[in-house]
Short mmCIF file of C-alpha atoms in Angstrom, two decimals:
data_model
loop_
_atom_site.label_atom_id
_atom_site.label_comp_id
_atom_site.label_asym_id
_atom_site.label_seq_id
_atom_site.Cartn_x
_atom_site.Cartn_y
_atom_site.Cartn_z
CA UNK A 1 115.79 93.53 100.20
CA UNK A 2 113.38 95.06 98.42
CA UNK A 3 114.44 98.49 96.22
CA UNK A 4 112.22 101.11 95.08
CA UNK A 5 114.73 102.31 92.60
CA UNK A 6 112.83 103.02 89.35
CA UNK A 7 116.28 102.80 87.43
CA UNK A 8 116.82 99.00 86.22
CA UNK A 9 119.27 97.11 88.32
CA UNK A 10 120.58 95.50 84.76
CA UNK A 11 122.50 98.79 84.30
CA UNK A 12 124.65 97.84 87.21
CA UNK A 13 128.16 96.04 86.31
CA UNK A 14 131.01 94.06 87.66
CA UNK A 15 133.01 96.99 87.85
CA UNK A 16 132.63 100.62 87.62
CA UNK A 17 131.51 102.64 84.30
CA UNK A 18 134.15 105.34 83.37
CA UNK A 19 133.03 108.46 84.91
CA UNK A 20 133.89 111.85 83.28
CA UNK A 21 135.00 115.06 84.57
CA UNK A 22 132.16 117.39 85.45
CA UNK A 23 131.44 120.29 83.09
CA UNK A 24 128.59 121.83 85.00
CA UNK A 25 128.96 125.14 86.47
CA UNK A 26 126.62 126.50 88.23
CA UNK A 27 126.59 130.43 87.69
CA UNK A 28 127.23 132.94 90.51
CA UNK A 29 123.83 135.15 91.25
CA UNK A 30 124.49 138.14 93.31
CA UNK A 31 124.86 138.22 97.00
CA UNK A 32 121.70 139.94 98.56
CA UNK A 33 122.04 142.61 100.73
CA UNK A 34 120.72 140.76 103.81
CA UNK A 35 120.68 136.86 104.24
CA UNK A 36 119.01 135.42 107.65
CA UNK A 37 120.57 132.92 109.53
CA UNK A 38 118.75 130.43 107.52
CA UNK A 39 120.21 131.41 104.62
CA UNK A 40 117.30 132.79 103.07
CA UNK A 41 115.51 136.44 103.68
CA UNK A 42 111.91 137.32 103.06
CA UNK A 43 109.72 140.40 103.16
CA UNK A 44 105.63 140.33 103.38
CA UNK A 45 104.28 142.80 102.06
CA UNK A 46 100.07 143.15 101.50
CA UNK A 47 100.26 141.20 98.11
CA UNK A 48 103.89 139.43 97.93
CA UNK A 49 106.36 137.33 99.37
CA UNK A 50 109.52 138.57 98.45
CA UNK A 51 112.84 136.35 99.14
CA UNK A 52 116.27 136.93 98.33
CA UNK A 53 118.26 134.32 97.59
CA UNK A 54 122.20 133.71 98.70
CA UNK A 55 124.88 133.02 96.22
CA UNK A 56 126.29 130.20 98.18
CA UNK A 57 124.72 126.80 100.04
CA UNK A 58 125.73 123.97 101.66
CA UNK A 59 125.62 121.33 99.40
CA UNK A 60 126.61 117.10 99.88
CA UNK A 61 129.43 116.43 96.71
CA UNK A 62 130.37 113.06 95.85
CA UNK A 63 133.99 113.61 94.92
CA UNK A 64 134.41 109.73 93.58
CA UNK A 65 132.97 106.14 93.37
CA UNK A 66 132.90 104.53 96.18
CA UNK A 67 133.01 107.15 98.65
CA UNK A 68 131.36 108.92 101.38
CA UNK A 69 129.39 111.84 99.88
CA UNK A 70 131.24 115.20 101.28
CA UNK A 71 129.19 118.14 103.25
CA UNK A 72 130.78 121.40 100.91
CA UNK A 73 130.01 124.71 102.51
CA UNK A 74 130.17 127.68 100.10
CA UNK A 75 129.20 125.68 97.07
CA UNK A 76 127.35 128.01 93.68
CA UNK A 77 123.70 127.74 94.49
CA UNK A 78 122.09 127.12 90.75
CA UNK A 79 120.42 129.82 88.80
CA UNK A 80 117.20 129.03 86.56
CA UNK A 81 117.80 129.37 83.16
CA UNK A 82 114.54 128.57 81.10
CA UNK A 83 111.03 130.09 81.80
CA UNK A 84 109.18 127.32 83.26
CA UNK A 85 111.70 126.77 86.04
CA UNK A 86 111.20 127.15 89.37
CA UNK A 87 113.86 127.70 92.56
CA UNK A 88 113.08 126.06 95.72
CA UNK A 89 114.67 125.96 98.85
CA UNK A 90 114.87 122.31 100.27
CA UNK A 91 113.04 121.73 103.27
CA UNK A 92 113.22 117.82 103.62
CA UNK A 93 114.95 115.23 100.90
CA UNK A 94 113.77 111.67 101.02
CA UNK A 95 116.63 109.01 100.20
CA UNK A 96 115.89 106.59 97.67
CA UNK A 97 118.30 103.19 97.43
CA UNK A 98 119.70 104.95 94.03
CA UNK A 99 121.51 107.15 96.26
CA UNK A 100 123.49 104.37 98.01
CA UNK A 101 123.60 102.32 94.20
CA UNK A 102 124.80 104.57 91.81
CA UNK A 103 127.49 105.28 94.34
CA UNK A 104 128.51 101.46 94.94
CA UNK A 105 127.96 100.65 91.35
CA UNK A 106 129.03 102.64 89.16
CA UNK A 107 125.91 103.90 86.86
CA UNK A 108 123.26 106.89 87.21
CA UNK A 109 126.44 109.34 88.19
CA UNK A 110 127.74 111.20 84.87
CA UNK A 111 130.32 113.34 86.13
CA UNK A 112 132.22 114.10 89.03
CA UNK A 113 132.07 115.97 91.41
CA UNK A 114 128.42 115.38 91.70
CA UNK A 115 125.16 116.39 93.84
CA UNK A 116 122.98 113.45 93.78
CA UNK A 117 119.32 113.04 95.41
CA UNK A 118 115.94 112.89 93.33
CA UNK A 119 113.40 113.58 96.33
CA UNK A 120 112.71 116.90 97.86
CA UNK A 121 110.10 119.49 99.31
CA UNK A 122 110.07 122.84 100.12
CA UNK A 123 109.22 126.26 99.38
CA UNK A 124 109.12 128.20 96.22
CA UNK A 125 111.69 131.20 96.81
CA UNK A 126 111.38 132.25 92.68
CA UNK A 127 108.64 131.76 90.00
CA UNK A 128 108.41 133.51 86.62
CA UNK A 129 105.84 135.75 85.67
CA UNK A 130 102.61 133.99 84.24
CA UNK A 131 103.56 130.82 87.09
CA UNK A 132 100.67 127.96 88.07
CA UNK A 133 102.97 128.42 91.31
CA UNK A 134 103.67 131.50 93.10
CA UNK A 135 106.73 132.43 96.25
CA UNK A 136 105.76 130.62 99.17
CA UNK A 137 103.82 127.54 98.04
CA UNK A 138 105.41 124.48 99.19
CA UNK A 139 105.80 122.13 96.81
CA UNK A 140 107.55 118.48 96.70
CA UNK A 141 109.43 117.50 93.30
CA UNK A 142 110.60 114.34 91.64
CA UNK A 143 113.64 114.91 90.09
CA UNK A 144 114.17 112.07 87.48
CA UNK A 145 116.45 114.54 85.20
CA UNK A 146 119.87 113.09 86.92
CA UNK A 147 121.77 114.70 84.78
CA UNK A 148 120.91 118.37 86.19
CA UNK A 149 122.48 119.15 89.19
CA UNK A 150 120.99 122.37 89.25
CA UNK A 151 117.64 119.82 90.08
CA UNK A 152 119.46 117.48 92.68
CA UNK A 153 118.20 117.41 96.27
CA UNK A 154 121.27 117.33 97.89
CA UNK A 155 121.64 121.08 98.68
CA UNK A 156 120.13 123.62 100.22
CA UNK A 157 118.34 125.09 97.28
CA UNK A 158 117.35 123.37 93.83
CA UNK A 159 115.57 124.66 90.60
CA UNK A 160 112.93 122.50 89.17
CA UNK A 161 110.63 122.62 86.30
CA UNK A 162 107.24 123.61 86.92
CA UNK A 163 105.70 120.07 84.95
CA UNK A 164 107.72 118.29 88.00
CA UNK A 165 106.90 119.71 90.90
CA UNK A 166 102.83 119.32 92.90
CA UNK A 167 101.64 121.84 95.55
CA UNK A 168 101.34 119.73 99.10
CA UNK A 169 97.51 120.61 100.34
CA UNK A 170 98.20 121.84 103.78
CA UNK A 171 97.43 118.97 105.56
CA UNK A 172 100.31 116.92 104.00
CA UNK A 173 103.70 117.60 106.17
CA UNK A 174 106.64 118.24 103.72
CA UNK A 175 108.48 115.87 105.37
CA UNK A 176 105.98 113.53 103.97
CA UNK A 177 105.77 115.05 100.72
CA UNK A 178 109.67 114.65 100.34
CA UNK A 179 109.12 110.78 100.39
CA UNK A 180 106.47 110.91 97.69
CA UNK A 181 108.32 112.24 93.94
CA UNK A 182 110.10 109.34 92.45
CA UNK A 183 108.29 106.70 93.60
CA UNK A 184 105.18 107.50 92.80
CA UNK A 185 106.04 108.54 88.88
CA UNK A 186 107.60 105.37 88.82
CA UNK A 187 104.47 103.65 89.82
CA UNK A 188 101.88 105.92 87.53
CA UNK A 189 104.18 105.47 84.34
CA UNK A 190 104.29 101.92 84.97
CA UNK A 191 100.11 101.91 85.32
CA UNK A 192 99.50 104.66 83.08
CA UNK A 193 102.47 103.61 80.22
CA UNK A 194 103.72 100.67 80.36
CA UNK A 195 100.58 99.22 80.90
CA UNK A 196 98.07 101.09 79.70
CA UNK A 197 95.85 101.62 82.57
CA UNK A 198 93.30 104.27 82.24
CA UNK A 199 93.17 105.91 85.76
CA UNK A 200 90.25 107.16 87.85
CA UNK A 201 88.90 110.35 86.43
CA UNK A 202 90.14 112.59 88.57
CA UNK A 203 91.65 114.92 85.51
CA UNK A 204 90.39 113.71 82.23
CA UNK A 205 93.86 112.87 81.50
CA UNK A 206 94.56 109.14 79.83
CA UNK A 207 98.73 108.68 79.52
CA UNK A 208 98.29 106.51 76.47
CA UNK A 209 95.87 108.94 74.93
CA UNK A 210 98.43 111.54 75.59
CA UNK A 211 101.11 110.25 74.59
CA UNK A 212 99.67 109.11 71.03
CA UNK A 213 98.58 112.80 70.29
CA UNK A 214 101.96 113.65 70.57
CA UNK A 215 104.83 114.07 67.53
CA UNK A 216 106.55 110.96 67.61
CA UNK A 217 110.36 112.88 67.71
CA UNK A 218 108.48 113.89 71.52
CA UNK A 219 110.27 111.34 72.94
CA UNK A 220 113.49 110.11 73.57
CA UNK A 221 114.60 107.12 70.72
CA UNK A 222 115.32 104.65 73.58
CA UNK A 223 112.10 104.91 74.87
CA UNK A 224 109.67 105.91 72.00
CA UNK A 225 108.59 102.27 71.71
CA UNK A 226 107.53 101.61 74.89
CA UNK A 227 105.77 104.69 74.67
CA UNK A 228 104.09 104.25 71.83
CA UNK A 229 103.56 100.83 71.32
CA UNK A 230 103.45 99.24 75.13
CA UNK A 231 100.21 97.58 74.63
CA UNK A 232 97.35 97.38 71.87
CA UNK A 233 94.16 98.66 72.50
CA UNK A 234 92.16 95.99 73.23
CA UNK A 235 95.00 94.32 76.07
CA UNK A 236 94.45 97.47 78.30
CA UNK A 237 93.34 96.43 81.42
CA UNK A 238 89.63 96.55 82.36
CA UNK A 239 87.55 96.82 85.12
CA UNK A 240 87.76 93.68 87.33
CA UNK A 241 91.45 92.28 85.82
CA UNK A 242 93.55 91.05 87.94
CA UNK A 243 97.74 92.42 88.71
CA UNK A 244 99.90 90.99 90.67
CA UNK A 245 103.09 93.16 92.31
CA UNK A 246 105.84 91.07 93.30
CA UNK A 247 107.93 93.28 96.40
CA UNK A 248 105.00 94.71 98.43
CA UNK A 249 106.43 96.54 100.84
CA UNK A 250 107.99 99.59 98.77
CA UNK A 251 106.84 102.61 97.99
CA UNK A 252 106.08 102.43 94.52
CA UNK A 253 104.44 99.24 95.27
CA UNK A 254 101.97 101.78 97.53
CA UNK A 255 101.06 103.24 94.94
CA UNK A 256 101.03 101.31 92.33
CA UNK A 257 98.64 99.07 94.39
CA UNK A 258 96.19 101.88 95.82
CA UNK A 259 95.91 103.52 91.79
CA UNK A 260 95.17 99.98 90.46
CA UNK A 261 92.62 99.03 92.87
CA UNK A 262 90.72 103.03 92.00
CA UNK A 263 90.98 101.99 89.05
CA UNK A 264 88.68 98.82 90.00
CA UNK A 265 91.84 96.02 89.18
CA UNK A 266 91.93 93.02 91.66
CA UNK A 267 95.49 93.33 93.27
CA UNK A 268 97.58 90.69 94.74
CA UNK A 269 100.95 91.68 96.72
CA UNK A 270 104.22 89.32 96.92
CA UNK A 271 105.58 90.67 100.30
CA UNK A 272 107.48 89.43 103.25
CA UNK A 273 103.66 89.19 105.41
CA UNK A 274 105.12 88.24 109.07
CA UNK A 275 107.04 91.92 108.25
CA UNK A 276 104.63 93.78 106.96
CA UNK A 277 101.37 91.88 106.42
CA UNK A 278 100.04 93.93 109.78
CA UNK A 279 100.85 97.30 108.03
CA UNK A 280 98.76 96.39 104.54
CA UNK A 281 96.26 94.17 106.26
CA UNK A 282 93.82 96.75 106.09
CA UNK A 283 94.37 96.96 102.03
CA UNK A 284 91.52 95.63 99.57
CA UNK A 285 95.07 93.51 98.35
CA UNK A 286 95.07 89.85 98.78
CA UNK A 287 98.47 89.38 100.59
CA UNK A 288 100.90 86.26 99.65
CA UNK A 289 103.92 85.28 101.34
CA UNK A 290 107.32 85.53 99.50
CA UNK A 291 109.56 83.08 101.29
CA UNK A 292 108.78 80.34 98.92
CA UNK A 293 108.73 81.43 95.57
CA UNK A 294 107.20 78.45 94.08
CA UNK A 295 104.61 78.15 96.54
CA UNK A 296 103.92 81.75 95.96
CA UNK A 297 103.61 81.31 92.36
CA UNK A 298 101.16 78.19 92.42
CA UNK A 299 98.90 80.15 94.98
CA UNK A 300 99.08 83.45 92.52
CA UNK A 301 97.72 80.95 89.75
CA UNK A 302 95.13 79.18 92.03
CA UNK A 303 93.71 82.40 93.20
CA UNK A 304 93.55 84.11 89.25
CA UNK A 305 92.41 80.75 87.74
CA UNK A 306 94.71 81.33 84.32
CA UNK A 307 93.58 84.78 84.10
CA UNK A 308 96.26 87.09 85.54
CA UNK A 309 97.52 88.78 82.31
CA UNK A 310 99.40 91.53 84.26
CA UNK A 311 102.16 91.71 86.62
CA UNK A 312 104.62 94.37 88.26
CA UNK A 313 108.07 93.66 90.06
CA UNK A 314 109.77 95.59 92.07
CA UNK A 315 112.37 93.61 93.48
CA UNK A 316 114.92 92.55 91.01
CA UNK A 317 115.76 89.81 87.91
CA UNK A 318 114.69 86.80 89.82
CA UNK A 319 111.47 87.86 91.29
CA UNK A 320 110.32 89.38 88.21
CA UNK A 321 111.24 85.69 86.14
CA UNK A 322 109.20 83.91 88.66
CA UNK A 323 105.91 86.62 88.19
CA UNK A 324 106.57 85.70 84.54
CA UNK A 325 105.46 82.23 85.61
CA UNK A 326 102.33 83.27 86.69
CA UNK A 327 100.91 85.09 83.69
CA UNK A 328 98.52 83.82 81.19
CA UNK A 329 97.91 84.61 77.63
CA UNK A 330 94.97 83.89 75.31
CA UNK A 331 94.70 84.04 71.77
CA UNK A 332 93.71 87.40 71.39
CA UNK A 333 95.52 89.05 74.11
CA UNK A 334 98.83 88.88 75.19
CA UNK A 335 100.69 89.20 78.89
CA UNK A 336 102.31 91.91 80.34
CA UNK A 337 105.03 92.54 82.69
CA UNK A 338 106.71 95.24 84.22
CA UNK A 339 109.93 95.31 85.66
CA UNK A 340 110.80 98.33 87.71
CA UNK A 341 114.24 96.75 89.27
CA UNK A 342 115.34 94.47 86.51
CA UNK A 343 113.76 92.04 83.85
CA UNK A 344 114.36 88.17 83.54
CA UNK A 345 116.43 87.18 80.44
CA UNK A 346 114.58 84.43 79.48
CA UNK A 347 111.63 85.43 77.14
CA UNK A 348 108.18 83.88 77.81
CA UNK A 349 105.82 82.66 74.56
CA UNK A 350 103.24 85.89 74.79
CA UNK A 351 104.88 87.94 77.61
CA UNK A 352 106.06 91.33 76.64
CA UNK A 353 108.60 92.41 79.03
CA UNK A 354 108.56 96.90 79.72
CA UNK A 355 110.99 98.76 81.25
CA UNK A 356 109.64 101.92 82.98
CA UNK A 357 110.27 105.29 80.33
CA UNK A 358 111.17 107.31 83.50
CA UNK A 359 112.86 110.01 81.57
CA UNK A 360 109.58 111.37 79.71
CA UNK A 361 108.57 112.52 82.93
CA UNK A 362 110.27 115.34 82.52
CA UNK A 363 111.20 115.35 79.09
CA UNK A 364 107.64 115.36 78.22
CA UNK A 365 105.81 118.29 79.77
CA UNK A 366 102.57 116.95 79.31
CA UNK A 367 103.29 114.04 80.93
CA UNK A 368 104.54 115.80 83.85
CA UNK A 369 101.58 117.95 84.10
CA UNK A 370 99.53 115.00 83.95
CA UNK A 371 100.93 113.20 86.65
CA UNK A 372 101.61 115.93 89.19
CA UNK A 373 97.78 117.41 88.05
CA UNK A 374 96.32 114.08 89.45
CA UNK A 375 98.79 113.63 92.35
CA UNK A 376 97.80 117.07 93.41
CA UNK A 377 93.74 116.41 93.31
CA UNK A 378 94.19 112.57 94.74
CA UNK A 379 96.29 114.65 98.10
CA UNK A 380 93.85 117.10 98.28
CA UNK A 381 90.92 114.64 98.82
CA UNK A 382 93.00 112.13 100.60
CA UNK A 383 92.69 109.23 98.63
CA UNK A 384 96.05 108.41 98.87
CA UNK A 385 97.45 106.32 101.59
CA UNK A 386 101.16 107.74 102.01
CA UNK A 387 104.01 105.66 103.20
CA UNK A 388 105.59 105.50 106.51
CA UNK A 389 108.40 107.89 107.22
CA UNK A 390 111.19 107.71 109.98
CA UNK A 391 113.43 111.06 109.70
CA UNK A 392 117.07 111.32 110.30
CA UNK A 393 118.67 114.37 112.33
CA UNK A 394 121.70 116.11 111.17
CA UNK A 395 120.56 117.85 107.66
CA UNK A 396 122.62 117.17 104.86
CA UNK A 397 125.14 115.90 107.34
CA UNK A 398 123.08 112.99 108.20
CA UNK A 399 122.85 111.35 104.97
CA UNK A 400 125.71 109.33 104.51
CA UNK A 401 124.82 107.54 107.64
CA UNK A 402 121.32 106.98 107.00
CA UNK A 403 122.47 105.53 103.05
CA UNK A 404 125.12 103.10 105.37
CA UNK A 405 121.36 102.18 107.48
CA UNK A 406 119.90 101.67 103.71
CA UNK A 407 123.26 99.20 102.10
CA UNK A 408 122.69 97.16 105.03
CA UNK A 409 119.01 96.13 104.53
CA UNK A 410 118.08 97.69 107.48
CA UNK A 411 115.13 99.74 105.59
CA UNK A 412 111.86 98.35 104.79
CA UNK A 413 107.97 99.42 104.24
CA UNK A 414 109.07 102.89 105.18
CA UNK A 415 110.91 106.01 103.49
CA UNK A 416 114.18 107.83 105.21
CA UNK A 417 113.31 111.77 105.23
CA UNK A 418 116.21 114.05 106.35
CA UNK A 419 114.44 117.44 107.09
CA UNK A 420 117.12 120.55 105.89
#
C-alpha cells in the first residue's frame, strides 16, 4: 500500500515506545453570552465579522495505544497564546495514514490523552491585530507541529500559526483544501530542500537560498544538515533532468510530480498503472508499472540512459533501495535520493540518502511563509491539479471507521475528508 506519511516509517518498532502522561492543558476562555447551535456565534456588522467563541468542543481523544480514538464532548477548546496565532474553527479534516500509524505503532504520539490529526480547513473565528488574515477567511492548515494539541485537527476548533496556514481562493471547496496541508509540504521540502530544486517563479522565493541566509542555530540540530548542506550548488537540478518517484499514486507524489515538471524536470512515476494509470494518463509523466520491481528498474535505466541523478520514494525501505538502483553518478556530481516513507540501509557509492526536515515548516517562519505564499498563488491560478477526495459522514464520529477503511489498504489515489 502506498503511504503518504511524511514521517519515516524507520521510526516505527517491534513494540510500542513508552508514552508519557500528558501535561498539556488547554486553558478555559470564557463562555460567551450566546453560542448557536453550531457552536459558534457571529455578528456582521458594515466592516467586521465578529464571532464568539465557546469554552468547550467536541473533540476525538486517544486515551491509549492501540485503541479506538474516543468522541469527548465538553473538552477545553485551546486558547492562542503567541501573536502570530490564529483560531480556526474546523470545517473538514483530511486523514492521513499517520493517524492510523502512530496509533498501531507506537511513535508520533507524545503523551496521552491525545488529539491527533495534521489536516484541516475552515474559517478564521480570531486573528490579531496587524493579521495577513482577517475573521472569516477560510483557510486550510498543515499542522506538522505534533506536539501542539492546541494545532491538532481532531476537534472542533484549532489554533494555528499564521506561517502554516494558505487562504483557499473561492473556487477551491474546503473539503478539498482539508486534503491538501501535509502532503503537499512534504512534497515542496522534499523539491525545494532536500533536493534543491529551484521552483517556478511564482514568488521569488528559492528554499535553499532561504534557508542559507538564515542563522545557522534557525534550525533544529537534527535537521540543520540536511538543511544546510543537502546538495552542492552545482548538483541542483536543471532544466531538462530527469526524477523518478517511486509510489505514484499518493498525494505527495501529486505534487511532487506536477512542481517538478513546472519546474521543466522530466518525471517518471512507479505506480500500480492497471489502478491508476487511467487517472494520471493525462500527466506529462511517463508511467511504469510496479509489479516487477526489477523490470521496473531496468526500464527506469533504459528510458534515462545513465542519467537519472534524482529520485523520490514514497512507499517504504524496499522501494526506495530498488530507486537507489536506478541512479547514476558522474565524477563531478553526485546522486540523490529522497525517502519520504523510509530509506534503504545499504549505502550506494555516490548516493546521498535525505530524510524530509518536516519540522522547519513550522519551526522556520520563513519557510512557512514561503511555501503557503506559493501554494496560495499556484490555487489561485489553478495550476495545481488537486487529488481526488471521497468524504466520510458522521463528523468527528466517523473517523475511527474511515482509519479501520485506511489499515486495511482499502485507500488509494484518493484522500479521506470528514467534513465537521
Amino acid at each position: 500500500m502506498t503511504s503518504t506519511s511524511p514521517y519515516p516509517h524507520s521510526q516505527l518498532t517491534q513494540g510500542l515506545a513508552p508514552v508519557s502522561p500528558c501535561s498539556f492543558v488547554c486553558p478555559q476562555a470564557p463562555l460567551p453570552s450566546k453560542i448557536e447551535k453550531d457552536n459558534i456565534s457571529c455578528s456582521i456588522s458594515s466592516t467586521v465579522l465578529e464571532y464568539s467563541v465557546p469554552s468547550s468542543q467536541i473533540a476525538l481523544v486517544l486515551q491509549g495505544l492501540r485503541q479506538p480514538y474516543t468522541l469527548t464532548p465538553a473538552h477545553a477548546v485551546p486558547l492562542v497564546s503567541r501573536p502570530d496565532e490564529l483560531m480556526i474553527k474546523i470545517q473538514a479534516i483530511g486523514l492521513n495514514p499517520i493517524d492510523w500509524k502512530s496509533v498501531d505503532y507506537g511513535f508520533g504520539i507524545p503523551c496521552l490523552p491525545y488529539i491527533a490529526g495534521r489536516d484541516f480547513a475552515g474559517v478564521v473565528v480570531k486573528a490579531p491585530q496587524g493579521s495577513t488574515y482577517i475573521e472569516g477567511d477560510v483557510v486550510l492548515c498543515a499542522s506538522t507541529d505534533y506536539r501542539d494539541q492546541r494545532k491538532a485537527a481532531f476537534q472542533e476548533y484549532a489554533v494555528a500559526q499564521e506561517h502554516t496556514v494558505c487562504k483557499l481562493p473561492s473556487h477551491v471547496p474546503v473539503i478539498n483544501g482539508a486534503a491538501l496541508g501535509v502532503a503537499y509540504v512534504a512534497a515542496t521540502l522534499a523539491l525545494g530542500v532536500c533536493l534543491g530544486l529551484r521552483f517556478p517563479a511564482l514568488t521569488g522565493n528559492d528554499l535553499c537560498d532561504i534557508l542559507r541566509s538564515l542563522p545557522p542555530d534557525s534550525f533544529p540540530a537534527d535537521v540543520r544538515s540536511e538543511c544546510l548542506n543537502s546538495i552542492d550548488e552545482h548538483e541542483r537540478p536543471c532544466t531538462g533532468d530527469w526524477v523518478a518517484i517511486w509510489g505514484g499514486s499518493s498525494t505527495s507524489a501529486l505534487f511532487l510530480s506536477q512542481i517538478a515538471s513546472l519546474a521543466g524536470l522530466k518525471v517518471i512515476l512507479v505506480v500500480d498503472v492497471a489502478r491508476h494509470g487511467a487517472r494520471l494518463a493525462n500527466s506529462s509523466c511517463i508511467l511504469i508499472d510496479c509489479h516487477d520491481p526489477a523490470r521496473a528498474v531496468e526500464t527506469i535505466r533504459g528510458i534515462t540512459q545513465g542519467s537519472l541523478r534524482f529520485g523520490i520514494d514514497t512507499v517504504g525501505k524496499e522501494t526506495a533501495a530498488q530507486l537507489a538502483q536506478c541512479l547514476e553518478a558522474d565524477s563531478e556530481k553526485r546522486s540523490h535520493l529522497v525517502g519520504l516513507a523510509a530509506l534503504p540501509k545499504a549505502e550506494v557509492p555516490n548516493v546521498v540518502y535525505h530524510s524530509v526536515p518536516m519540522k522547519i515548516f513550522h519551526e522556520v517562519p520563513e519557510i512557512g511563509k514561503s511555501l503557503m505564499l506559493w501554494l496560495g498563488i499556484a490555487l489561485e491560478r489553478s495550476l495545481l491539479s488537486l487529488p481526488v477526495v471521497s468524504t466520510i459522514p458522521g463528523g468527528l464520529g466517523g473517523i475511527n471507521a474511515a482509519l479501520d477503511q485506511m489499515r486495511q489498504g482499502q485507500v488509494s489515489g484518493r484522500r479521506l475528508v470528514v467534513p465537521v
